[in-house]
PDB file of C-alpha atoms and ligand atoms in Angstrom:
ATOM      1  CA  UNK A   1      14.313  -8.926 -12.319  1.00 43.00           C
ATOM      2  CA  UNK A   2      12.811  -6.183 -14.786  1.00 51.00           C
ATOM      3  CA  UNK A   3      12.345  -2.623 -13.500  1.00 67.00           C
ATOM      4  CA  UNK A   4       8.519  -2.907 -12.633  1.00 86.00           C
ATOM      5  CA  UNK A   5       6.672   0.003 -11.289  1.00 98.00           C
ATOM      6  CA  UNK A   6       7.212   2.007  -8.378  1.00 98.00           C
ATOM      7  CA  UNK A   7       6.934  -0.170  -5.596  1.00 98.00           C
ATOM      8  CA  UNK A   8       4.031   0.763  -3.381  1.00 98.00           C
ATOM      9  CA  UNK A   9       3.376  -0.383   0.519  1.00 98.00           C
ATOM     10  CA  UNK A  10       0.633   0.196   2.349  1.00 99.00           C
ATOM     11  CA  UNK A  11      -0.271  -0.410   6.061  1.00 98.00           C
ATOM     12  CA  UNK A  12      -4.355  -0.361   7.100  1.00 98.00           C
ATOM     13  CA  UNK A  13      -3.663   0.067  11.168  1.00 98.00           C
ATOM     14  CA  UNK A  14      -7.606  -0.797  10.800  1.00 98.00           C
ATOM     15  CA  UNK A  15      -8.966   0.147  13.845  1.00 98.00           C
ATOM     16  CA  UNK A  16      -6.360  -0.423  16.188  1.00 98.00           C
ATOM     17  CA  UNK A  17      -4.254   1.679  18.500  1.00 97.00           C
ATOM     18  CA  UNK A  18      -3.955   3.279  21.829  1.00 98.00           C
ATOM     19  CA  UNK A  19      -2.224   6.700  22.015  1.00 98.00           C
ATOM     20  CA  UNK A  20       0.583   4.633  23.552  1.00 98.00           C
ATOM     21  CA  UNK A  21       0.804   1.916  21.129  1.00 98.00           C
ATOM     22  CA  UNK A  22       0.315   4.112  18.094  1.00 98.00           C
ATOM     23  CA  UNK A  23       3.516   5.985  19.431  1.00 98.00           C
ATOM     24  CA  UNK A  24       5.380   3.106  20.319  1.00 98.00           C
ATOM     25  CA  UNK A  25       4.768   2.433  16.710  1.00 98.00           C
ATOM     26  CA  UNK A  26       5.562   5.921  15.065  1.00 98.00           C
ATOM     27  CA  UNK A  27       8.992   4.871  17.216  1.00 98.00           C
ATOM     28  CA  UNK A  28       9.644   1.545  15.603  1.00 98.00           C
ATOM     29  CA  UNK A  29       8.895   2.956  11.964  1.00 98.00           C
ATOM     30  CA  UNK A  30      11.083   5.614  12.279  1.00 98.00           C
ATOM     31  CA  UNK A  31      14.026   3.476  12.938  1.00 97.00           C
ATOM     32  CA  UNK A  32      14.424   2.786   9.595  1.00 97.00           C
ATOM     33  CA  UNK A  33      14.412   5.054   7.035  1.00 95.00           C
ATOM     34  CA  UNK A  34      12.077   4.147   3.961  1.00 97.00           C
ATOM     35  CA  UNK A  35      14.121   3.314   1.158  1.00 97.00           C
ATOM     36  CA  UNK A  36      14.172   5.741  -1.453  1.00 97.00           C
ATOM     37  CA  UNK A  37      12.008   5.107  -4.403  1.00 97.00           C
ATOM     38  CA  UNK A  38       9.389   3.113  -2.656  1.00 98.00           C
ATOM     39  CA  UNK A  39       6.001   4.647  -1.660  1.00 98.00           C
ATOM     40  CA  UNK A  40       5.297   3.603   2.040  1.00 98.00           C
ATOM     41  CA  UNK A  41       2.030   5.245   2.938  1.00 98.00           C
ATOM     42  CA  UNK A  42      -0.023   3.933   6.405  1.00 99.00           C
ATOM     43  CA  UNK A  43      -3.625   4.576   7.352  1.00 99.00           C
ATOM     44  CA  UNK A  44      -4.320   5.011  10.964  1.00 98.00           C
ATOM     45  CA  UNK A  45      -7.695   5.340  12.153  1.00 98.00           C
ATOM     46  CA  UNK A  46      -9.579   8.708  11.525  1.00 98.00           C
ATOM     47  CA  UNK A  47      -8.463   9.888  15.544  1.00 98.00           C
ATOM     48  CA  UNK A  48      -4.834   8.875  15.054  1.00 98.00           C
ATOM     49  CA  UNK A  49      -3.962  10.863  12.067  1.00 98.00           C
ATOM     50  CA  UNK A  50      -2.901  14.353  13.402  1.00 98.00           C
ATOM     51  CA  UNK A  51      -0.763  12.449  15.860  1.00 98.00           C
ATOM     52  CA  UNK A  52       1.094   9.981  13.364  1.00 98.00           C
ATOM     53  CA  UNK A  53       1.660  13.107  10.977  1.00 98.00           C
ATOM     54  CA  UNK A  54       2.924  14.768  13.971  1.00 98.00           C
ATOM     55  CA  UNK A  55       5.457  12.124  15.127  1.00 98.00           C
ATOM     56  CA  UNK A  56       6.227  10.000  12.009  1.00 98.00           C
ATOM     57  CA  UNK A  57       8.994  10.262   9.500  1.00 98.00           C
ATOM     58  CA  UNK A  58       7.185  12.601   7.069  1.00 97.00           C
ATOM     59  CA  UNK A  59       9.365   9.943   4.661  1.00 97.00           C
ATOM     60  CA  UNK A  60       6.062   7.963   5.312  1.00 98.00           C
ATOM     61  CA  UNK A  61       3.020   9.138   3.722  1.00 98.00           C
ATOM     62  CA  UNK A  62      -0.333   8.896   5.799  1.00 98.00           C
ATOM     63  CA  UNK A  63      -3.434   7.776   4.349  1.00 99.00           C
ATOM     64  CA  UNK A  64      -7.307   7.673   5.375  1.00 98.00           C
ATOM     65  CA  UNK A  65      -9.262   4.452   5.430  1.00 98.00           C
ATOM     66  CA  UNK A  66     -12.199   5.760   4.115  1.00 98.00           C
ATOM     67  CA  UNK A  67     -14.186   8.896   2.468  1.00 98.00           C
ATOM     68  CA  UNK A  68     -17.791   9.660   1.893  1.00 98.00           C
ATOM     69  CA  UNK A  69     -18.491  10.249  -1.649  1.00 98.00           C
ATOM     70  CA  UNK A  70     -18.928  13.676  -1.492  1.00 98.00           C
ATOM     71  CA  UNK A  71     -17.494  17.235  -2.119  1.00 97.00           C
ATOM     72  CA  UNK A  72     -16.582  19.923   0.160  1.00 97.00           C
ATOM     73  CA  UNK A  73     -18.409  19.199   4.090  1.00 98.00           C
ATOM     74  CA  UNK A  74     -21.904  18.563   5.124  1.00 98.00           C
ATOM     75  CA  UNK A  75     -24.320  15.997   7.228  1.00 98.00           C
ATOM     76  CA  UNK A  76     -22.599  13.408   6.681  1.00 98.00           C
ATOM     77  CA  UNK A  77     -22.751  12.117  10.554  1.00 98.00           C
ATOM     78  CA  UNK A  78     -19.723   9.791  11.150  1.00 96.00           C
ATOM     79  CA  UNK A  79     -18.020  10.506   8.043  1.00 98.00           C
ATOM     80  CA  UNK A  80     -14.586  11.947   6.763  1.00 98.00           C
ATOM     81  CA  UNK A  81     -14.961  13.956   3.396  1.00 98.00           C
ATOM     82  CA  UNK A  82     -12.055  13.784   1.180  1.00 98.00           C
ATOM     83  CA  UNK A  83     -12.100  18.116   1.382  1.00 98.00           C
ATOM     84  CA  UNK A  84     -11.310  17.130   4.680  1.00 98.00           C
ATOM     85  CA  UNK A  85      -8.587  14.975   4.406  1.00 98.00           C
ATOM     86  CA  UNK A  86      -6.993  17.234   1.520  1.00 98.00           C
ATOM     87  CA  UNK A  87      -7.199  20.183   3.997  1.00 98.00           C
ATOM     88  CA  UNK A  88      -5.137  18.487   6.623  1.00 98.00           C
ATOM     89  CA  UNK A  89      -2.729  17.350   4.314  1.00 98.00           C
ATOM     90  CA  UNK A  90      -3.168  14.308   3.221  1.00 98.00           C
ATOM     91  CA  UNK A  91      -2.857  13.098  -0.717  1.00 98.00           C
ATOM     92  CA  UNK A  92      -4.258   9.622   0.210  1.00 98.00           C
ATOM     93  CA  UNK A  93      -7.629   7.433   0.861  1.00 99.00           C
ATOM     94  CA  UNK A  94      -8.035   3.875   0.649  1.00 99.00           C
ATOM     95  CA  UNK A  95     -11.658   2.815  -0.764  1.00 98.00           C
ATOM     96  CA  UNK A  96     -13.439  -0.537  -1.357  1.00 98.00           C
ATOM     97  CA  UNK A  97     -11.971  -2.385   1.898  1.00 98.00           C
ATOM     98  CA  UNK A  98     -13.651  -5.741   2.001  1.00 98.00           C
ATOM     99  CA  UNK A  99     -14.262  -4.902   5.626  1.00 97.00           C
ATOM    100  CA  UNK A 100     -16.490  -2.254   4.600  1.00 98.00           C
ATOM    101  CA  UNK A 101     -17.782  -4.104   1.824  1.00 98.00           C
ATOM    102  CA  UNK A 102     -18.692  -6.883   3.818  1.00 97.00           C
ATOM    103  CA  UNK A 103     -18.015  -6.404   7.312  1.00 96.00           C
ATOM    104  CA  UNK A 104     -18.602  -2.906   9.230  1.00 96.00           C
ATOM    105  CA  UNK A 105     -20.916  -1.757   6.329  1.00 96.00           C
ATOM    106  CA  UNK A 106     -22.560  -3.548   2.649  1.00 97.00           C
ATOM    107  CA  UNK A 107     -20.776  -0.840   0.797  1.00 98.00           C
ATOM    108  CA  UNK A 108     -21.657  -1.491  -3.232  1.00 98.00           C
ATOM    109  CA  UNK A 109     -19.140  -0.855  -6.095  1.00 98.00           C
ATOM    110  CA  UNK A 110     -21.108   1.867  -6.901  1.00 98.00           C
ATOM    111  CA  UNK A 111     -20.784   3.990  -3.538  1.00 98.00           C
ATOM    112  CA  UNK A 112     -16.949   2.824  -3.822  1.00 98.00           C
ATOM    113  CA  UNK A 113     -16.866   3.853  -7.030  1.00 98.00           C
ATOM    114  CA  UNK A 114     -18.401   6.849  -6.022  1.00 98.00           C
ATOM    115  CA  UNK A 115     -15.996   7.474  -3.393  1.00 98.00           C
ATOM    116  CA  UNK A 116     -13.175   7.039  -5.189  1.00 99.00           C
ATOM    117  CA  UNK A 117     -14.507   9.576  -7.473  1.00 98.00           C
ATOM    118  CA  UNK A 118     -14.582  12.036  -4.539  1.00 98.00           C
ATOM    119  CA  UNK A 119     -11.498  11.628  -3.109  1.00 99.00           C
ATOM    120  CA  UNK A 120      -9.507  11.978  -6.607  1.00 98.00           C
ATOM    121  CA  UNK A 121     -11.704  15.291  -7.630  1.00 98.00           C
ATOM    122  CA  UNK A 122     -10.472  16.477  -4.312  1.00 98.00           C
ATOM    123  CA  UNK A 123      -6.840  15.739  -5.423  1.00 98.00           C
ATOM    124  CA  UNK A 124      -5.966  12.800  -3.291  1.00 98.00           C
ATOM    125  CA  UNK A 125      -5.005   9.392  -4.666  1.00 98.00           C
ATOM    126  CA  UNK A 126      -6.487   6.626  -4.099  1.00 99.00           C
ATOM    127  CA  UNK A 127      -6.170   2.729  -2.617  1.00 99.00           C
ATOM    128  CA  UNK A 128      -8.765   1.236  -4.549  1.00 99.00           C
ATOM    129  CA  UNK A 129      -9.522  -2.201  -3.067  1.00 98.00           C
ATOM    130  CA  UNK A 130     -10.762  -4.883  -4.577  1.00 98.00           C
ATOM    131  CA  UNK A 131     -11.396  -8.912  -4.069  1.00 98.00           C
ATOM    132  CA  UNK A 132     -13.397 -12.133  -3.694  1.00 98.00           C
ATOM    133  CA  UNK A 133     -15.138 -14.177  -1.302  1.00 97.00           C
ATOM    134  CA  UNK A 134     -13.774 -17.526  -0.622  1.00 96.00           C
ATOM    135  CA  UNK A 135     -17.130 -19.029  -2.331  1.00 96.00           C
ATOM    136  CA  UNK A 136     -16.948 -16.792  -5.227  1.00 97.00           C
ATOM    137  CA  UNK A 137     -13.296 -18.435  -5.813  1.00 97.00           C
ATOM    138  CA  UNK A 138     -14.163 -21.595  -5.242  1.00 95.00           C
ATOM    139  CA  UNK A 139     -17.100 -21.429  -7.848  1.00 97.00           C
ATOM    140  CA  UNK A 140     -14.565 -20.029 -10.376  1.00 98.00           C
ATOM    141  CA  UNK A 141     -15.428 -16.122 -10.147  1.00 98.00           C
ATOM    142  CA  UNK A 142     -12.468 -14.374  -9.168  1.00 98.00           C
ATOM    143  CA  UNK A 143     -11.856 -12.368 -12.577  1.00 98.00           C
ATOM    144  CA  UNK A 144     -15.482 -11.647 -12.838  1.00 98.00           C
ATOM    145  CA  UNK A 145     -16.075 -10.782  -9.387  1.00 98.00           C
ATOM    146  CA  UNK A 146     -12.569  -8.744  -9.725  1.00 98.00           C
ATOM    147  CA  UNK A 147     -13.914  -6.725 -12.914  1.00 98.00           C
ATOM    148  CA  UNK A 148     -17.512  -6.285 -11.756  1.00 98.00           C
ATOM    149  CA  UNK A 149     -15.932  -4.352  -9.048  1.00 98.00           C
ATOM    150  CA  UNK A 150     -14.052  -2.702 -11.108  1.00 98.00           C
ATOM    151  CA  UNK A 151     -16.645  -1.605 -13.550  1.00 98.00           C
ATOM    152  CA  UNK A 152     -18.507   1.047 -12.109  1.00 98.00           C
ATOM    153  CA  UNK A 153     -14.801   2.738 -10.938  1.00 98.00           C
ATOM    154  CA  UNK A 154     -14.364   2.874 -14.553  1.00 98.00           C
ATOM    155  CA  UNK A 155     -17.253   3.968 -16.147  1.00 98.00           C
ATOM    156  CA  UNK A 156     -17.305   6.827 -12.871  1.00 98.00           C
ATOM    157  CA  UNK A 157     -14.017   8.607 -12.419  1.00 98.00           C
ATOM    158  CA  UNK A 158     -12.045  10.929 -14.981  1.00 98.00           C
ATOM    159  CA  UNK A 159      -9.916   8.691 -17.133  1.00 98.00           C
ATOM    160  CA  UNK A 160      -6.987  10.517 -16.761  1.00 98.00           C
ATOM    161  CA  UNK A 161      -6.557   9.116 -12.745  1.00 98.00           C
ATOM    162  CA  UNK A 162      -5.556   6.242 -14.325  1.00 98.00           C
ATOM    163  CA  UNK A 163      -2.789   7.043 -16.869  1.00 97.00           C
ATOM    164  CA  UNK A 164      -2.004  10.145 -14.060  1.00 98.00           C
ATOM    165  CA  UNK A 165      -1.040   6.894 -11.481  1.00 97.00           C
ATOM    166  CA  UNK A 166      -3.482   7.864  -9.163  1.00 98.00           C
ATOM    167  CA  UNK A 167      -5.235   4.940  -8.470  1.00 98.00           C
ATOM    168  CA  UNK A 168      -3.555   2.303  -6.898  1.00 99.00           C
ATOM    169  CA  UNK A 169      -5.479  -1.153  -7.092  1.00 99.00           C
ATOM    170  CA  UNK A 170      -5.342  -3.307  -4.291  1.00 98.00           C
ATOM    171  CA  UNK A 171      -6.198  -7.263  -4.933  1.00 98.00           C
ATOM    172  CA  UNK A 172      -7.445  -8.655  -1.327  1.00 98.00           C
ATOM    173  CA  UNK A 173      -8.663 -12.084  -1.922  1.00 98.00           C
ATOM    174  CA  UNK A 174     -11.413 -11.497   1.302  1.00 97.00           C
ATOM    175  CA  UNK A 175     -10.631 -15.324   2.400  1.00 96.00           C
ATOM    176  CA  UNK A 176      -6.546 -14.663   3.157  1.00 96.00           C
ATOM    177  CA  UNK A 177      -7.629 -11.412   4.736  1.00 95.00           C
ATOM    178  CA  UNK A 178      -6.539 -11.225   8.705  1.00 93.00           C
ATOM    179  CA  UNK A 179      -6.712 -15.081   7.962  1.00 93.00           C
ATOM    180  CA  UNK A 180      -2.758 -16.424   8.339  1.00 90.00           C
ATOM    181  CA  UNK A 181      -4.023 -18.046   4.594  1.00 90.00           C
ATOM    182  CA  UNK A 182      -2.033 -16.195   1.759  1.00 91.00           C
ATOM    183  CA  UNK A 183      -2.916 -16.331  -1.664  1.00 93.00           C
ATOM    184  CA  UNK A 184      -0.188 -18.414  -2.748  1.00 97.00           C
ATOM    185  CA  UNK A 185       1.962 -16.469  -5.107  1.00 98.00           C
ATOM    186  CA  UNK A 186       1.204 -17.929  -8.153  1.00 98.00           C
ATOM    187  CA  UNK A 187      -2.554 -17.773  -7.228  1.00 97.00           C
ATOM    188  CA  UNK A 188      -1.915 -14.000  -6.737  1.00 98.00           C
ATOM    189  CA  UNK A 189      -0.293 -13.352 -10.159  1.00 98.00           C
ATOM    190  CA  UNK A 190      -2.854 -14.775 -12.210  1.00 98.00           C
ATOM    191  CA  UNK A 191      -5.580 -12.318 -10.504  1.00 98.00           C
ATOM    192  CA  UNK A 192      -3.015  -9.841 -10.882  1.00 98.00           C
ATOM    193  CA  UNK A 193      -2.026 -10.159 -14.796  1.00 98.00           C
ATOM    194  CA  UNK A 194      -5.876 -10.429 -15.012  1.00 98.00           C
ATOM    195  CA  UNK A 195      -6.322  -7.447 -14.060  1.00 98.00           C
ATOM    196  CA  UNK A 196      -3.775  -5.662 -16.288  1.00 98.00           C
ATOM    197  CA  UNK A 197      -5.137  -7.381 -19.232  1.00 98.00           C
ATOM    198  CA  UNK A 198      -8.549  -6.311 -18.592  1.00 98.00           C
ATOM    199  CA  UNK A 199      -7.602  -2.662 -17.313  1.00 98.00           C
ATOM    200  CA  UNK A 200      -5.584  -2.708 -20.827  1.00 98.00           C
ATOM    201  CA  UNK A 201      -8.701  -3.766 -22.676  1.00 98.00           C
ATOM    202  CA  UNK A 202     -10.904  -1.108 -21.146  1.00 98.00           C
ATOM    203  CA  UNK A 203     -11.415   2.413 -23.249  1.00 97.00           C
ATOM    204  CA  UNK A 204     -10.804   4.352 -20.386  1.00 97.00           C
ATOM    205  CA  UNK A 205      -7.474   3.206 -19.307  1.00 98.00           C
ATOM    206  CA  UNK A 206      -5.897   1.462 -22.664  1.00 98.00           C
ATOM    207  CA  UNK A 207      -2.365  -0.326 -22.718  1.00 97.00           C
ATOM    208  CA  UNK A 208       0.170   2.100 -21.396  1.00 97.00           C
ATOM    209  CA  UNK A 209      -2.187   3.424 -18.644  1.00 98.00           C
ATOM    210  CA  UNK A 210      -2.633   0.161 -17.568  1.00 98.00           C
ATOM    211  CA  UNK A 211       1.082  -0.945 -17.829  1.00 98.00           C
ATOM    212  CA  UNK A 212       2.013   1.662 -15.074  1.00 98.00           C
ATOM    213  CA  UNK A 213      -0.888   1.040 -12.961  1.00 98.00           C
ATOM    214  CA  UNK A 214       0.455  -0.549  -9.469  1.00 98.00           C
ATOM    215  CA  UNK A 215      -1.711  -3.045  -8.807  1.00 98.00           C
ATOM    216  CA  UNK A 216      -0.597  -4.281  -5.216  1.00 98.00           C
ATOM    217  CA  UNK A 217      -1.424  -7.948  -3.213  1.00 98.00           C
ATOM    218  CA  UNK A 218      -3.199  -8.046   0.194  1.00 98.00           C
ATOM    219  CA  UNK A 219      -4.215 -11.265   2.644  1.00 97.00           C
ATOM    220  CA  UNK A 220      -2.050 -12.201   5.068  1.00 96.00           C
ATOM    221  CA  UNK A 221       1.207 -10.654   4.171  1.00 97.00           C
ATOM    222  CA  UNK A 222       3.963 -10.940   6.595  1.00 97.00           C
ATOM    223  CA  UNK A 223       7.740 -10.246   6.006  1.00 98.00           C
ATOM    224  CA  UNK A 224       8.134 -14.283   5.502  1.00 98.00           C
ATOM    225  CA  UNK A 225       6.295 -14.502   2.455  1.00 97.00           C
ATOM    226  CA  UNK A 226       6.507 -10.875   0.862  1.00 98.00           C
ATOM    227  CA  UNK A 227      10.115 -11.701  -1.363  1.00 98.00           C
ATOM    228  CA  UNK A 228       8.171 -14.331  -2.814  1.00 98.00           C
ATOM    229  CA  UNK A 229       5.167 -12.306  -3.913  1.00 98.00           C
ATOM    230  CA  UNK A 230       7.101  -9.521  -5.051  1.00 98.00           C
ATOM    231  CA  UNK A 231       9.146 -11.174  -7.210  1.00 98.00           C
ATOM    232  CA  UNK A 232       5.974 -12.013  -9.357  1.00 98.00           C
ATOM    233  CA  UNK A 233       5.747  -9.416 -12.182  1.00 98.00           C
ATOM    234  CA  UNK A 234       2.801  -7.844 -11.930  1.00 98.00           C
ATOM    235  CA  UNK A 235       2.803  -7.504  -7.832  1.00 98.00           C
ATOM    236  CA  UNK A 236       3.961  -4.214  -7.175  1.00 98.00           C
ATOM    237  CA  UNK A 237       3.838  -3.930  -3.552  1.00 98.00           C
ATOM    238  CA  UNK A 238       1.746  -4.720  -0.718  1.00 98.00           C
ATOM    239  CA  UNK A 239      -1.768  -3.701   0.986  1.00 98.00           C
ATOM    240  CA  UNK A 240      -0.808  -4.837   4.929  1.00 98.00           C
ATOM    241  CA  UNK A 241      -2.604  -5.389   7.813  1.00 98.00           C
ATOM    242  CA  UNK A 242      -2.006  -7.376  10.925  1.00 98.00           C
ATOM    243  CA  UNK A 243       1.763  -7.466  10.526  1.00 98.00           C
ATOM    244  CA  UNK A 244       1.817  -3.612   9.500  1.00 98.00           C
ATOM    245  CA  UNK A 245       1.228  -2.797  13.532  1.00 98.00           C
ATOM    246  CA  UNK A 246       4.531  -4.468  14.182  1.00 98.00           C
ATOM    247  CA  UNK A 247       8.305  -4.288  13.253  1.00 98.00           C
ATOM    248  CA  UNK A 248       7.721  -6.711  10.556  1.00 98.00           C
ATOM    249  CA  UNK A 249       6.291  -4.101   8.371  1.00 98.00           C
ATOM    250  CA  UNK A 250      10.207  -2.742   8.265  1.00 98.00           C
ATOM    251  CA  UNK A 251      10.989  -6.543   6.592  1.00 98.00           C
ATOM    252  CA  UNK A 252       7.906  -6.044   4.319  1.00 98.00           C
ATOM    253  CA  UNK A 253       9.384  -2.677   2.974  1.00 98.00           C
ATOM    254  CA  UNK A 254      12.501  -4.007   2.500  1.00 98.00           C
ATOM    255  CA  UNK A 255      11.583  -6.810   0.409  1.00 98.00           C
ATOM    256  CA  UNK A 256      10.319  -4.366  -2.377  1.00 98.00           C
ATOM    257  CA  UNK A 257      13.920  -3.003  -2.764  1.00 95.00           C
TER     258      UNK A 257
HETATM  259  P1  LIG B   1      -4.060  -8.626   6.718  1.00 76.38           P
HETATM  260  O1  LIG B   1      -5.032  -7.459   6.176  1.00 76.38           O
HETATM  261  O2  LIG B   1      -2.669  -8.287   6.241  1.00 76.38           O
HETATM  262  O3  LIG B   1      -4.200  -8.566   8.206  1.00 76.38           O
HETATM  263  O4  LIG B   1      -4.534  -9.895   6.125  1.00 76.38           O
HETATM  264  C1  LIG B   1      -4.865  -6.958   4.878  1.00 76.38           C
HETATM  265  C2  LIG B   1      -5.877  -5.877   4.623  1.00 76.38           C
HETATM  266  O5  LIG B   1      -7.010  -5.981   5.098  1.00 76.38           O
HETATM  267  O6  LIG B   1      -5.574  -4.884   3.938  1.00 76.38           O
END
């Protein structure tokens, strides 16, 4: 296969976790060592952080699920700021979950766009994640629900974040999300190459930025069907849930090698 980018994995723990099963699961990730040249980076909830930085392989990076779109601290009840998450270490946030999108919150592209904003002028990267609704597939709006979401990221954050590799974009299709349905390899390439076309095409990013841009799959991977979807060239890794809270996540990694 080509050299393709960097390969990037990423496990959203969600909100899930005990103290006990947390560190049973620091335990099981630490049996293996993350193979060099891959970026394995996990987001545990908001509570579990200090604890997984404490007790996991610092060959793992640790990530927060979610920022408010502001600088420095403030009433902001319920909220991590990315100041916050910089001071204790971290250089990563995910933003634009469908579950907050859709689910725990009606987050707009704007406030995700906003967010993502935040977190990278505090210096952390960014898991920017993006996606459709089953409906909005089956009507034929993917790319244009893909790019809409995309938009206001664009027209918001510095334009260097991009060429800088700083934003990772993470294509969840919302109907093979937690669902056992994946996106079906070839379905996920063609969102994929999509999206480097149109990243390409946009005066803020431009060809070369958006030729090193990872652009990683999520919905329902599992270490049965990650080869497959990784050996599509312009999947660069993996955005994992459910299966990233047990040992398969190890099989995930290693199917990026
Ligand atoms: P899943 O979740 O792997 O459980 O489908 C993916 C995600 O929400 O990032």
């Amino acid at each position: 296969m080509a050299t393709k980018r960097t390969p990037f994995v990423g496990g959203n723990w969600k909100a899930n976790g005990t103290k006990e099963s947390v560190a049973a699961l620091c335990q099981t990730l630490n049996s293996a060592a993350v193979p060099a040249g891959v970026d394995v980076v996990v987001a545990p909830t908001a509570l579990h952080i200090p604890f997984v930085q404490g007790n996991l392989s610092p060959d793992y990076q640790v990530s927060a699920q979610d920022v408010w779109a502001t600088d420095g601290f403030g009433a902001y009840t319920g909220c991590l700021t990315p100041a916050m998450v910089s001071d204790f270490g971290l250089k990563w946030t995910l933003t634009g979950h469908s579950e907050r999108r859709h689910t725990v919150a009606a987050e707009s592209s704007q406030l995700v766009a906003d967010k993502t904003k935040a977190a990278l002028d505090a210096g952390l990267n960014v898991i920017l994640c993006i996606g459709e609704l089953l409906e909005e597939r089956k009507a034929g709006k993917t790319n244009d629900v893909c790019s809409e979401q995309l938009e206001p990221v664009l027209s918001t954050v510095d334009p260097a974040a991009w060429s800088e590799g700083r934003i990772v974009v993470a294509y969840e299709p919302v109907w093979a999300i937690g669902t056992g349905e994946t996106a079906t390899p070839d379905q996920a390439e063609e969102v994929h190459a999509f999206l480097r076309t149109f990243l390409a095409g946009q005066p803020n990013v431009g060809e070369a930025a958006a030729a090193s841009i990872r652009i990683i799959y999520g919905g329902s991977v599992k270490g049965s069907n990650s080869s497959e979807l990784y050996s599509k060239p312009n999947i660069d890794g993996f955005l994992v849930g459910g299966a990233s809270l047990k040992a398969d996540f190890l099989k995930i990694i290693s199917s990026v090698v």
